[in-house]
Short mmCIF file of C-alpha atoms and ligand atoms in Angstrom, two decimals:
data_model
loop_
_atom_site.label_atom_id
_atom_site.label_comp_id
_atom_site.label_asym_id
_atom_site.label_seq_id
_atom_site.Cartn_x
_atom_site.Cartn_y
_atom_site.Cartn_z
CA UNK A 1 -6.99 26.35 3.88
CA UNK A 2 -5.90 27.43 6.79
CA UNK A 3 -3.55 30.56 7.80
CA UNK A 4 -1.83 31.23 10.86
CA UNK A 5 -3.61 33.53 13.18
CA UNK A 6 -2.30 37.10 13.68
CA UNK A 7 -5.46 37.94 15.00
CA UNK A 8 -4.69 37.07 18.66
CA UNK A 9 -5.35 39.83 20.90
CA UNK A 10 -2.51 38.92 23.62
CA UNK A 11 0.30 39.99 21.13
CA UNK A 12 1.78 43.32 21.17
CA UNK A 13 1.86 45.60 17.87
CA UNK A 14 5.25 44.69 16.94
CA UNK A 15 4.60 40.92 17.59
CA UNK A 16 1.63 41.31 15.41
CA UNK A 17 3.55 42.63 12.43
CA UNK A 18 6.22 40.30 12.47
CA UNK A 19 3.30 37.47 12.44
CA UNK A 20 1.74 39.28 9.82
CA UNK A 21 4.81 39.24 7.91
CA UNK A 22 5.41 35.65 8.08
CA UNK A 23 1.91 34.67 7.42
CA UNK A 24 1.96 36.70 4.23
CA UNK A 25 5.29 35.07 3.09
CA UNK A 26 3.95 31.61 3.95
CA UNK A 27 0.19 32.60 2.47
CA UNK A 28 2.13 33.64 -0.81
CA UNK A 29 4.17 30.50 -1.15
CA UNK A 30 1.01 28.45 -0.39
CA UNK A 31 -0.91 30.31 -3.19
CA UNK A 32 1.91 29.72 -5.71
CA UNK A 33 1.76 26.01 -4.90
CA UNK A 34 -1.90 25.85 -5.01
CA UNK A 35 -1.63 27.97 -8.25
CA UNK A 36 0.54 25.37 -9.70
CA UNK A 37 -1.47 22.49 -8.72
CA UNK A 38 -4.76 23.84 -10.23
CA UNK A 39 -3.53 25.29 -13.37
CA UNK A 40 -3.35 21.84 -15.21
CA UNK A 41 -6.82 20.67 -13.84
CA UNK A 42 -9.63 21.11 -16.43
CA UNK A 43 -11.92 23.04 -16.47
CA UNK A 44 -9.38 25.45 -17.76
CA UNK A 45 -11.74 28.56 -17.60
CA UNK A 46 -10.21 29.73 -20.89
CA UNK A 47 -12.82 32.52 -21.21
CA UNK A 48 -12.00 33.95 -17.92
CA UNK A 49 -8.20 34.06 -18.94
CA UNK A 50 -9.10 35.89 -22.17
CA UNK A 51 -11.40 38.44 -20.35
CA UNK A 52 -8.82 39.21 -17.78
CA UNK A 53 -6.09 39.53 -20.10
CA UNK A 54 -8.33 42.07 -22.37
CA UNK A 55 -9.19 43.87 -19.17
CA UNK A 56 -5.49 44.28 -18.02
CA UNK A 57 -4.32 45.30 -21.06
CA UNK A 58 -6.86 48.32 -21.65
CA UNK A 59 -6.31 49.16 -18.05
CA UNK A 60 -2.67 49.82 -18.41
CA UNK A 61 -2.11 50.79 -21.71
CA UNK A 62 -2.38 54.32 -21.49
CA UNK A 63 -0.19 54.77 -18.57
CA UNK A 64 2.53 52.38 -19.81
CA UNK A 65 2.46 54.09 -23.26
CA UNK A 66 3.23 57.64 -21.64
CA UNK A 67 5.63 56.39 -19.33
CA UNK A 68 7.65 54.35 -21.88
CA UNK A 69 7.69 57.46 -24.14
CA UNK A 70 8.88 59.71 -21.45
CA UNK A 71 11.37 57.09 -20.03
CA UNK A 72 12.84 56.66 -23.57
CA UNK A 73 12.96 60.51 -24.26
CA UNK A 74 14.55 61.65 -20.87
CA UNK A 75 17.08 58.78 -20.42
CA UNK A 76 18.19 59.63 -23.82
CA UNK A 77 18.11 63.34 -23.18
CA UNK A 78 20.27 62.78 -19.91
CA UNK A 79 22.73 60.37 -21.63
CA UNK A 80 23.35 62.39 -24.70
CA UNK A 81 25.69 65.34 -22.98
CA UNK A 82 27.48 62.97 -20.89
CA UNK A 83 28.47 60.85 -23.79
CA UNK A 84 29.31 63.98 -25.91
CA UNK A 85 31.81 64.92 -23.22
CA UNK A 86 33.68 61.80 -24.07
CA UNK A 87 33.35 62.10 -27.70
CA UNK A 88 31.37 58.94 -27.76
CA UNK A 89 27.90 60.27 -29.29
CA UNK A 90 27.66 57.52 -31.65
CA UNK A 91 27.12 55.22 -28.97
CA UNK A 92 24.01 56.88 -27.78
CA UNK A 93 21.20 54.58 -29.24
CA UNK A 94 23.00 51.61 -28.31
CA UNK A 95 23.72 52.35 -24.46
CA UNK A 96 20.04 53.86 -24.17
CA UNK A 97 18.54 50.86 -25.96
CA UNK A 98 20.61 48.37 -23.66
CA UNK A 99 19.34 50.27 -20.41
CA UNK A 100 15.89 50.10 -21.40
CA UNK A 101 16.09 46.51 -22.77
CA UNK A 102 17.55 44.99 -19.66
CA UNK A 103 16.51 47.14 -17.01
CA UNK A 104 14.28 50.14 -17.25
CA UNK A 105 11.70 48.62 -19.40
CA UNK A 106 10.98 45.54 -17.66
CA UNK A 107 11.17 46.92 -14.12
CA UNK A 108 9.44 50.21 -14.65
CA UNK A 109 6.50 48.53 -16.42
CA UNK A 110 6.32 45.64 -13.74
CA UNK A 111 5.93 48.34 -10.97
CA UNK A 112 3.46 50.35 -12.94
CA UNK A 113 1.37 47.33 -13.58
CA UNK A 114 1.75 46.21 -9.79
CA UNK A 115 0.24 49.93 -8.84
CA UNK A 116 -2.52 49.65 -11.27
CA UNK A 117 -3.35 45.66 -11.31
CA UNK A 118 -2.53 44.51 -8.04
CA UNK A 119 -4.18 46.91 -6.00
CA UNK A 120 -7.45 46.42 -8.66
CA UNK A 121 -7.34 42.62 -7.89
CA UNK A 122 -6.70 43.12 -4.40
CA UNK A 123 -9.95 45.21 -4.03
CA UNK A 124 -12.08 43.13 -6.46
CA UNK A 125 -11.67 39.93 -4.72
CA UNK A 126 -11.52 41.70 -0.99
CA UNK A 127 -15.08 42.65 -1.81
CA UNK A 128 -16.10 39.73 -3.12
CA UNK A 129 -14.91 37.92 0.07
CA UNK A 130 -16.12 40.29 2.62
CA UNK A 131 -19.81 40.32 0.42
CA UNK A 132 -19.71 36.40 0.74
CA UNK A 133 -19.64 36.08 -3.09
CA UNK A 134 -16.61 33.50 -2.80
CA UNK A 135 -18.68 31.32 -0.15
CA UNK A 136 -21.50 31.59 -2.77
CA UNK A 137 -19.40 30.45 -5.46
CA UNK A 138 -18.05 27.68 -2.96
CA UNK A 139 -21.41 26.27 -1.94
CA UNK A 140 -22.47 26.06 -5.64
CA UNK A 141 -19.85 23.63 -6.26
CA UNK A 142 -17.61 25.90 -8.01
CA UNK A 143 -14.11 25.84 -7.21
CA UNK A 144 -13.48 29.72 -6.71
CA UNK A 145 -9.75 29.38 -6.40
CA UNK A 146 -9.60 28.23 -9.89
CA UNK A 147 -12.44 30.33 -11.12
CA UNK A 148 -11.39 33.66 -9.57
CA UNK A 149 -7.40 33.24 -8.56
CA UNK A 150 -6.02 30.97 -11.01
CA UNK A 151 -7.48 32.88 -14.12
CA UNK A 152 -5.73 36.12 -12.70
CA UNK A 153 -2.18 34.99 -11.76
CA UNK A 154 -2.35 33.44 -15.49
CA UNK A 155 -3.59 36.33 -16.88
CA UNK A 156 -1.00 38.53 -15.09
CA UNK A 157 1.98 36.25 -15.77
CA UNK A 158 1.35 36.33 -19.73
CA UNK A 159 0.13 39.88 -20.04
CA UNK A 160 3.34 41.74 -18.72
CA UNK A 161 6.03 40.44 -20.85
CA UNK A 162 3.66 41.66 -23.56
CA UNK A 163 3.13 44.92 -22.16
CA UNK A 164 6.92 45.10 -21.64
CA UNK A 165 7.95 44.31 -25.33
CA UNK A 166 5.58 47.07 -26.23
CA UNK A 167 6.95 49.79 -23.78
CA UNK A 168 10.43 48.92 -25.04
CA UNK A 169 9.55 49.97 -28.38
CA UNK A 170 7.33 53.05 -27.44
CA UNK A 171 10.60 54.11 -25.20
CA UNK A 172 12.82 53.54 -28.33
CA UNK A 173 10.48 56.09 -29.97
CA UNK A 174 10.69 58.65 -27.22
CA UNK A 175 14.50 58.16 -27.76
CA UNK A 176 14.75 59.00 -31.30
CA UNK A 177 12.54 62.07 -30.50
CA UNK A 178 15.07 63.37 -28.41
CA UNK A 179 17.90 62.41 -30.61
CA UNK A 180 16.27 64.41 -33.38
CA UNK A 181 15.90 67.23 -31.15
CA UNK A 182 19.60 68.04 -30.75
CA UNK A 183 21.40 66.39 -33.81
CA UNK A 184 20.27 65.20 -37.15
CA UNK A 185 20.04 61.47 -37.49
CA UNK A 186 17.82 59.08 -39.93
CA UNK A 187 15.48 56.61 -38.15
CA UNK A 188 17.13 53.97 -40.11
CA UNK A 189 20.45 54.58 -38.70
CA UNK A 190 18.96 54.95 -34.94
CA UNK A 191 17.22 51.34 -35.37
CA UNK A 192 20.28 49.92 -37.00
CA UNK A 193 22.61 51.14 -34.09
CA UNK A 194 20.07 49.71 -31.50
CA UNK A 195 19.72 46.62 -33.27
CA UNK A 196 23.77 46.23 -33.70
CA UNK A 197 23.97 47.16 -29.92
CA UNK A 198 21.31 45.12 -28.29
CA UNK A 199 22.36 41.58 -28.14
CA UNK A 200 20.14 38.17 -27.57
CA UNK A 201 21.80 38.37 -24.05
CA UNK A 202 20.44 41.36 -23.23
CA UNK A 203 16.87 41.02 -24.62
CA UNK A 204 16.04 37.49 -23.36
CA UNK A 205 16.78 37.58 -19.60
CA UNK A 206 15.28 41.26 -19.80
CA UNK A 207 11.80 39.97 -21.02
CA UNK A 208 11.69 36.73 -19.49
CA UNK A 209 11.96 38.36 -15.82
CA UNK A 210 8.51 40.15 -16.54
CA UNK A 211 6.81 36.35 -16.43
CA UNK A 212 8.11 36.36 -13.12
CA UNK A 213 7.08 39.90 -12.24
CA UNK A 214 3.74 39.17 -13.55
CA UNK A 215 3.35 36.18 -11.50
CA UNK A 216 4.39 38.29 -8.42
CA UNK A 217 1.52 40.84 -9.22
CA UNK A 218 -0.91 38.21 -9.72
CA UNK A 219 -0.16 36.14 -6.50
CA UNK A 220 0.12 39.08 -4.24
CA UNK A 221 -3.28 40.67 -5.48
CA UNK A 222 -5.29 37.41 -5.39
CA UNK A 223 -3.72 36.43 -2.13
CA UNK A 224 -4.34 39.66 -0.22
CA UNK A 225 -8.01 40.05 -1.90
CA UNK A 226 -8.92 36.29 -1.66
CA UNK A 227 -7.86 36.31 2.39
CA UNK A 228 -9.37 40.01 3.10
CA UNK A 229 -11.39 39.94 6.39
CA UNK A 230 -12.95 43.04 8.48
CA UNK A 231 -15.44 44.38 5.96
CA UNK A 232 -14.66 47.46 3.79
CA UNK A 233 -12.05 48.53 5.73
CA UNK A 234 -10.20 45.23 5.00
CA UNK A 235 -10.85 45.48 1.16
CA UNK A 236 -8.89 49.01 1.30
CA UNK A 237 -6.17 47.10 3.24
CA UNK A 238 -6.02 44.58 0.81
CA UNK A 239 -5.51 47.09 -2.12
CA UNK A 240 -2.98 49.17 -0.79
CA UNK A 241 -1.07 46.39 0.77
CA UNK A 242 -0.98 44.36 -2.39
CA UNK A 243 0.80 47.62 -4.33
CA UNK A 244 3.48 47.78 -1.48
CA UNK A 245 4.20 44.03 -1.10
CA UNK A 246 4.22 43.41 -4.82
CA UNK A 247 6.55 46.36 -5.50
CA UNK A 248 9.14 45.23 -3.17
CA UNK A 249 8.95 41.63 -4.10
CA UNK A 250 9.63 43.04 -8.06
CA UNK A 251 12.75 44.74 -6.99
CA UNK A 252 14.08 42.11 -4.63
CA UNK A 253 13.42 39.47 -7.30
CA UNK A 254 15.02 41.72 -9.86
CA UNK A 255 18.07 41.88 -7.94
CA UNK A 256 18.27 38.24 -7.56
CA UNK A 257 17.41 37.65 -11.22
CA UNK A 258 19.95 40.35 -12.39
CA UNK A 259 22.54 38.30 -10.58
CA UNK A 260 21.77 35.08 -12.03
CA UNK A 261 21.55 36.64 -15.38
CA UNK A 262 25.06 38.12 -15.18
CA UNK A 263 26.40 34.86 -14.06
CA UNK A 264 24.46 32.81 -17.01
CA UNK A 265 25.28 35.31 -19.71
CA UNK A 266 28.49 37.17 -18.67
CA UNK A 267 28.49 40.40 -20.85
CA UNK A 268 31.53 41.37 -22.39
CA UNK B 1 -32.85 15.36 6.32
CA UNK B 2 -30.31 17.10 8.40
CA UNK B 3 -28.77 16.13 11.79
CA UNK B 4 -26.35 18.20 13.60
CA UNK B 5 -24.70 16.23 16.77
CA UNK B 6 -22.58 18.09 19.49
CA UNK B 7 -21.32 20.82 17.24
CA UNK B 8 -18.39 22.79 18.32
CA UNK B 9 -16.50 25.55 16.93
CA UNK B 10 -14.27 28.16 18.64
CA UNK B 11 -12.04 31.01 17.13
CA UNK B 12 -9.01 31.27 19.29
CA UNK B 13 -10.32 31.59 22.60
CA UNK B 14 -13.68 32.62 21.63
CA UNK B 15 -16.05 29.88 21.79
CA UNK B 16 -18.75 30.56 19.47
CA UNK B 17 -20.45 27.04 19.20
CA UNK B 18 -20.54 24.73 22.20
CA UNK B 19 -22.45 21.76 21.75
CA UNK B 20 -24.99 22.06 19.48
CA UNK B 21 -27.29 19.52 18.42
CA UNK B 22 -30.65 19.36 16.52
CA UNK B 23 -32.64 17.43 13.85
CA UNK B 24 -34.51 18.75 10.77
CA UNK B 25 -37.17 16.46 9.16
CA UNK B 26 -37.91 16.68 5.59
CA UNK B 27 -39.60 19.18 4.06
CA UNK B 28 -39.84 21.08 7.48
CA UNK B 29 -39.26 24.88 7.91
CA UNK B 30 -36.62 25.10 10.92
CA UNK B 31 -35.98 28.43 12.67
CA UNK B 32 -32.55 29.15 14.41
CA UNK B 33 -33.41 32.36 16.67
CA UNK B 34 -30.27 33.89 18.41
CA UNK B 35 -28.85 37.60 19.10
CA UNK B 36 -26.47 38.99 16.76
CA UNK B 37 -22.89 37.69 17.14
CA UNK B 38 -24.24 34.17 18.70
CA UNK B 39 -22.85 32.24 15.78
CA UNK B 40 -25.98 31.46 13.79
CA UNK B 41 -24.06 32.41 10.58
CA UNK B 42 -21.09 30.31 11.88
CA UNK B 43 -23.65 27.46 12.38
CA UNK B 44 -25.00 27.63 8.65
CA UNK B 45 -21.48 27.86 7.27
CA UNK B 46 -20.56 24.54 9.36
CA UNK B 47 -23.32 22.81 7.73
CA UNK B 48 -21.89 23.04 4.53
CA UNK B 49 -18.32 23.18 5.33
CA UNK B 50 -17.56 26.83 4.46
CA UNK B 51 -16.30 26.46 7.78
CA UNK B 52 -14.92 23.35 9.33
CA UNK B 53 -16.34 22.85 12.89
CA UNK B 54 -13.91 21.80 15.47
CA UNK B 55 -16.06 18.82 16.84
CA UNK B 56 -19.30 17.05 16.20
CA UNK B 57 -20.95 15.56 13.40
CA UNK B 58 -23.08 16.69 10.59
CA UNK B 59 -25.42 14.59 8.61
CA UNK B 60 -27.29 15.74 5.66
CA UNK B 61 -29.35 13.55 3.18
CA UNK B 62 -27.61 10.38 4.96
CA UNK B 63 -24.23 11.80 4.26
CA UNK B 64 -21.70 12.41 6.83
CA UNK B 65 -20.76 15.82 5.87
CA UNK B 66 -17.37 16.21 7.63
CA UNK B 67 -16.03 12.92 6.21
CA UNK B 68 -16.94 13.74 2.53
CA UNK B 69 -14.14 14.25 -0.10
CA UNK B 70 -13.88 17.41 -2.04
CA UNK B 71 -16.00 15.83 -4.98
CA UNK B 72 -18.62 13.88 -2.69
CA UNK B 73 -18.96 17.44 -1.07
CA UNK B 74 -19.50 19.48 -4.60
CA UNK B 75 -22.33 16.73 -5.21
CA UNK B 76 -23.89 17.30 -2.02
CA UNK B 77 -23.50 21.07 -2.49
CA UNK B 78 -25.33 20.73 -5.90
CA UNK B 79 -28.57 19.69 -3.67
CA UNK B 80 -28.10 22.68 -1.28
CA UNK B 81 -29.37 26.39 -1.77
CA UNK B 82 -27.95 29.17 0.48
CA UNK B 83 -29.41 32.75 0.62
CA UNK B 84 -26.45 34.71 2.35
CA UNK B 85 -27.13 37.71 4.51
CA UNK B 86 -26.32 40.36 1.62
CA UNK B 87 -27.52 38.06 -1.13
CA UNK B 88 -23.94 37.94 -2.32
CA UNK B 89 -24.79 38.55 -6.00
CA UNK B 90 -21.70 38.48 -8.05
CA UNK B 91 -21.54 42.03 -8.64
CA UNK B 92 -19.31 41.87 -12.15
CA UNK B 93 -22.48 39.74 -13.76
CA UNK B 94 -25.99 40.98 -14.79
CA UNK B 95 -28.91 39.37 -13.07
CA UNK B 96 -29.34 36.98 -16.09
CA UNK B 97 -25.52 35.75 -15.74
CA UNK B 98 -26.06 35.39 -11.92
CA UNK B 99 -28.63 32.86 -12.36
CA UNK B 100 -27.02 31.08 -15.28
CA UNK B 101 -23.85 30.76 -13.52
CA UNK B 102 -24.88 27.41 -11.56
CA UNK B 103 -26.78 26.12 -14.73
CA UNK B 104 -23.94 26.37 -16.96
CA UNK B 105 -21.56 24.78 -14.80
CA UNK B 106 -23.47 21.71 -13.66
CA UNK B 107 -25.84 20.81 -16.04
CA UNK B 108 -25.97 20.34 -19.77
CA UNK B 109 -28.92 22.61 -20.73
CA UNK B 110 -29.33 24.06 -24.24
CA UNK B 111 -29.34 28.08 -23.94
CA UNK B 112 -33.00 28.01 -24.83
CA UNK B 113 -33.90 25.61 -21.85
CA UNK B 114 -31.43 27.72 -19.83
CA UNK B 115 -33.38 30.84 -20.91
CA UNK B 116 -36.68 29.12 -20.04
CA UNK B 117 -35.32 28.23 -16.89
CA UNK B 118 -34.31 31.90 -15.74
CA UNK B 119 -37.33 33.53 -16.96
CA UNK B 120 -39.56 30.92 -14.80
CA UNK B 121 -37.40 31.47 -11.88
CA UNK B 122 -37.49 35.15 -12.10
CA UNK B 123 -41.15 35.12 -12.57
CA UNK B 124 -41.42 33.16 -9.16
CA UNK B 125 -39.83 35.97 -7.27
CA UNK B 126 -41.66 38.59 -9.61
CA UNK B 127 -38.65 40.51 -11.00
CA UNK B 128 -38.97 39.56 -14.60
CA UNK B 129 -38.25 43.06 -15.63
CA UNK B 130 -34.66 42.84 -13.82
CA UNK B 131 -33.15 40.40 -16.16
CA UNK B 132 -30.67 42.29 -17.77
CA UNK B 133 -29.63 44.61 -14.81
CA UNK B 134 -26.34 44.65 -12.61
CA UNK B 135 -26.74 43.71 -8.90
CA UNK B 136 -25.74 47.60 -8.20
CA UNK B 137 -29.00 48.96 -9.78
CA UNK B 138 -31.16 46.75 -7.64
CA UNK B 139 -32.58 47.72 -3.91
CA UNK B 140 -31.78 45.50 -0.93
CA UNK B 141 -35.32 43.54 -1.25
CA UNK B 142 -34.85 43.03 -5.10
CA UNK B 143 -31.32 41.80 -4.33
CA UNK B 144 -32.65 39.31 -1.77
CA UNK B 145 -35.11 38.06 -4.35
CA UNK B 146 -32.66 37.60 -7.16
CA UNK B 147 -30.48 35.88 -4.59
CA UNK B 148 -33.04 33.57 -3.57
CA UNK B 149 -33.87 32.77 -7.06
CA UNK B 150 -30.34 32.00 -7.85
CA UNK B 151 -30.45 29.53 -4.80
CA UNK B 152 -33.49 27.82 -5.96
CA UNK B 153 -32.67 27.77 -9.92
CA UNK B 154 -31.03 24.30 -9.53
CA UNK B 155 -34.02 22.90 -7.36
CA UNK B 156 -32.33 22.00 -4.27
CA UNK B 157 -33.65 19.74 -1.66
CA UNK B 158 -32.50 21.91 1.32
CA UNK B 159 -32.40 25.58 1.50
CA UNK B 160 -30.25 27.99 4.05
CA UNK B 161 -31.02 31.27 4.76
CA UNK B 162 -28.90 33.74 6.64
CA UNK B 163 -31.03 36.35 8.04
CA UNK B 164 -33.32 36.48 5.05
CA UNK B 165 -35.12 39.89 6.57
CA UNK B 166 -32.49 41.62 8.21
CA UNK B 167 -32.02 45.12 6.98
CA UNK B 168 -35.07 45.32 4.99
CA UNK B 169 -38.76 47.37 6.10
CA UNK B 170 -41.50 45.61 7.67
CA UNK B 171 -43.27 45.54 4.27
CA UNK B 172 -40.43 44.06 2.31
CA UNK B 173 -39.65 41.53 5.41
CA UNK B 174 -43.26 40.31 5.25
CA UNK B 175 -43.21 39.73 1.56
CA UNK B 176 -39.89 37.72 1.72
CA UNK B 177 -41.01 35.38 4.37
CA UNK B 178 -44.39 34.79 2.33
CA UNK B 179 -41.98 34.07 -1.01
CA UNK B 180 -40.06 31.65 1.23
CA UNK B 181 -42.98 29.87 2.33
CA UNK B 182 -44.47 29.62 -1.10
CA UNK B 183 -41.12 28.33 -2.92
CA UNK B 184 -40.61 25.56 -0.10
CA UNK B 185 -44.16 24.46 -0.58
CA UNK B 186 -44.17 24.50 -4.30
CA UNK B 187 -40.30 23.25 -4.92
CA UNK B 188 -40.86 20.82 -1.74
CA UNK B 189 -37.73 22.07 0.33
CA UNK B 190 -36.79 21.63 3.33
CA UNK B 191 -35.48 24.75 4.90
CA UNK B 192 -33.29 25.95 7.87
CA UNK B 193 -33.76 29.53 8.35
CA UNK B 194 -31.72 31.69 10.82
CA UNK B 195 -33.05 35.14 11.87
CA UNK B 196 -33.65 37.47 14.92
CA UNK B 197 -36.85 38.41 13.15
CA UNK B 198 -40.15 37.22 15.08
CA UNK B 199 -42.34 38.11 12.22
CA UNK B 200 -40.42 36.60 9.75
CA UNK B 201 -40.01 33.22 11.96
CA UNK B 202 -43.82 33.40 12.61
CA UNK B 203 -44.71 33.28 9.09
CA UNK B 204 -42.05 30.64 8.07
CA UNK B 205 -41.49 28.56 11.09
CA UNK B 206 -43.01 24.82 11.81
CA UNK B 207 -40.55 24.44 14.45
CA UNK B 208 -37.36 26.73 16.11
CA UNK B 209 -34.37 26.60 18.65
CA UNK B 210 -33.00 29.55 20.44
CA UNK B 211 -29.46 29.92 20.40
CA UNK B 212 -27.56 31.40 23.20
CA UNK B 213 -23.81 31.13 24.45
CA UNK B 214 -23.17 28.32 22.12
CA UNK B 215 -25.67 26.43 23.46
CA UNK B 216 -29.43 25.61 22.48
CA UNK B 217 -31.89 27.16 25.05
CA UNK B 218 -35.21 26.42 24.19
CA UNK B 219 -36.86 24.23 21.49
CA UNK B 220 -40.39 24.08 20.17
CA UNK B 221 -43.08 26.01 17.89
CA UNK B 222 -42.98 29.73 17.95
CA UNK B 223 -45.98 29.62 20.01
CA UNK B 224 -44.29 27.68 22.89
CA UNK B 225 -41.12 29.84 22.69
CA UNK B 226 -42.86 33.12 22.75
CA UNK B 227 -45.01 32.03 25.71
CA UNK B 228 -42.28 29.92 27.65
CA UNK B 229 -41.51 31.00 31.24
CA UNK B 230 -37.87 32.01 30.57
CA UNK B 231 -36.09 35.16 31.26
CA UNK B 232 -33.60 34.95 28.34
CA UNK B 233 -36.52 34.19 25.91
CA UNK B 234 -38.99 36.84 27.41
CA UNK B 235 -36.14 39.33 27.13
CA UNK B 236 -35.43 38.24 23.86
CA UNK B 237 -39.09 38.39 22.35
CA UNK B 238 -39.86 41.40 24.54
CA UNK B 239 -37.37 43.32 22.75
CA UNK B 240 -38.43 42.11 19.43
CA UNK B 241 -41.88 43.34 20.22
CA UNK B 242 -40.90 46.97 21.08
CA UNK B 243 -38.65 47.07 17.92
CA UNK B 244 -41.26 45.89 15.52
CA UNK B 245 -43.48 48.74 17.18
CA UNK B 246 -40.95 51.11 16.72
CA UNK B 247 -40.25 50.29 12.93
CA UNK B 248 -43.95 50.27 11.92
CA UNK B 249 -44.44 54.08 13.55
N1 LIG C 301 -13.62 33.99 10.33
C1 LIG C 301 -14.04 34.26 11.87
N2 LIG C 301 -12.75 34.35 12.43
C2 LIG C 301 -12.89 34.57 13.68
N3 LIG C 301 -14.01 34.84 14.31
C3 LIG C 301 -15.35 34.97 13.73
C4 LIG C 301 -15.11 34.36 12.50
N4 LIG C 301 -16.41 34.44 11.82
C5 LIG C 301 -17.34 34.59 12.79
N5 LIG C 301 -16.36 34.85 13.97
C6 LIG C 301 -16.84 35.50 15.41
O1 LIG C 301 -17.88 34.46 15.66
C7 LIG C 301 -19.02 35.15 16.38
C8 LIG C 301 -20.04 34.67 15.64
O2 LIG C 301 -20.18 35.06 14.19
P1 LIG C 301 -21.46 34.78 13.62
O3 LIG C 301 -22.05 33.74 13.27
O4 LIG C 301 -21.56 35.77 12.38
O5 LIG C 301 -22.73 35.80 14.35
P2 LIG C 301 -24.40 35.92 13.89
O6 LIG C 301 -25.09 34.91 14.88
O7 LIG C 301 -24.70 37.35 14.18
O8 LIG C 301 -24.53 35.48 12.53
C9 LIG C 301 -18.79 36.51 16.44
O9 LIG C 301 -18.06 37.01 17.72
C10 LIG C 301 -17.72 36.73 15.20
O10 LIG C 301 -16.77 37.72 15.69
MG1 LIG C 302 -24.64 36.40 10.46
#
C-alpha cells in the first residue's frame, strides 16, 4: 500500500495541508475499496467481529442512552408550547416522533458514536502501528488489514443502526415524560399517536443512513490509526483527527442522503 | 541462506540504503552494526517486504523475495521469525494468546498440543510464570524474552533481530544475547542481528558488517572489525567502549 507523500520538506504549510486533505480523501476511498475486496474472502474472523460489536455496544450504550432520553425530553418540552400557540397540541407526539426518527435520532447517535468510537479505533490501531504490532502480524503471515481493519469497519457498520433504533425508543420515552409533566396523556394514546404519525417512509431512510454513518466512523478511525506515523504524537493525532473527519463526513453525507431520500420518498 | 544484492532504498530525497550487498550462510550468526538512523531497521524490513526496496535483489532460501506473490511470500514468512525493537507484543492479548496466535492460524494443533508448545517455549526463555500476564505488566527485558518466544514458537529457519538489547541494562543485555545464542544452537537457526551494542555482538556474532551512509563499510569477524585501522570503525567502537564503561559504573 502506498500513500501520497505529504512529508516533503520543501512544501509550505498551506500546501502540506492541501496535500494532506487529498491524501486523506484518496486514502479513505482506497480503504473502502480494500474493505469491500476483503470482506468476502475467508477467513471471516467472525470471532473478532463479535468481540468488536460487543465492545462498541458496551462502550457507547450509557452515553447514547442519556443523550437519547434528554433529546426526546427537551425536544418535546420545546415543541409543546409552539404547537399550543396554534392549538395543535394533539400533533405533539407525532411531530416530535417524526423529527426523532428521520433526523435527530440517527444523526445524534452517529455523532456521539463518532466521538467515542472513531477516536478509540484511531488510538488503538495507531499505537499498534507505531509499536510495530501491525508489522509483527504481517511478518507472521497474518493479514493485518483483514484482522484489524475489516472486522472493525464491519462491526461499526452494523452496530450503529442497532444503537440508533434503541436511541429512538429511549427518546420516545423521554418525550413521554415531558408530555406527562404538563398534561395528562396515557402511554397508549402517546404510542398510538406516534405509530399513526411515523410512516415507513420516515423510518426506513432514517435507519438506513446509519449504516453509512457507521461505515464512515469505521473507515475513518481505521484509516487514521493504520497509517499513523511519528510515535506517540502520531497516535494522538490519529485519534483526534478521526473524530473531526468522521463527524464532518457524517453531516456531509446526511445532507446528501436526505436530499436523495426526499426525492425517492416525497413526503406529503 | 540469505543473499542481498545491490539493495537500494530512499524516502523522498533521503537515501537510506545505497547499494548494500552481503551473504549469510545457513546456521550463521550475522551481525549488522551501524549508528542510529543508518537504516538498519529499514534493511531488515526490506528483507521480509515490510518495506519494498527501490532496487536490488533479496534471495532467501533460494526464493527471490521481491518477485513472490503475496501467498508465496506468506509461505516464506512462516519460516522467518522477527524480533522487533520494542518486542511488538500484541497489547490486547495475554502472553499465552500472543504465543498461540501464529499457531492457531497456521497449524492444526489440538489445544493440548498448543498448550504444550507454549509451555515449552516459555520454559526456554524462563518465564513460565508470566503465561497469563498482559504485556503491560512485563518489564522491558521480559517483553523481549516473550517476543523472542513468540518468534521461535513456529520454529523458523531464519531469525531477524532488530536491536535485541537496546534499552536494557547491561546484565539483562548479556542474558538476552546468551539466550539468542542458546536458541540459535538448539533450534539450528540462521540469524541476522542488527545492533549497535558491541557486548551483544561479541557474544553472538560469527561475522559482522558495519553499515555507514547506506553502504557497507567493513566486513569480518568482531575481532577484525574492532582492530581494523579505520577511523570510522575506531570511532564507533571507542565510543562504545566508553559508553559501556559508563553504564557499568
Ligand atoms: N517509513 C519511513 N518514512 C520515511 N523515512 C523513514 C521511514 N522509515 C525510516 N525512515 C528514515 O530512514 C532512516 C533510517 O531509519 P532506521 O532504519 O529506523 O534507522 P536505524 O538504523 O536506527 O534502525 C532514518 O533517517 C529514518 O528517518
Ligand atoms: Mg532501528
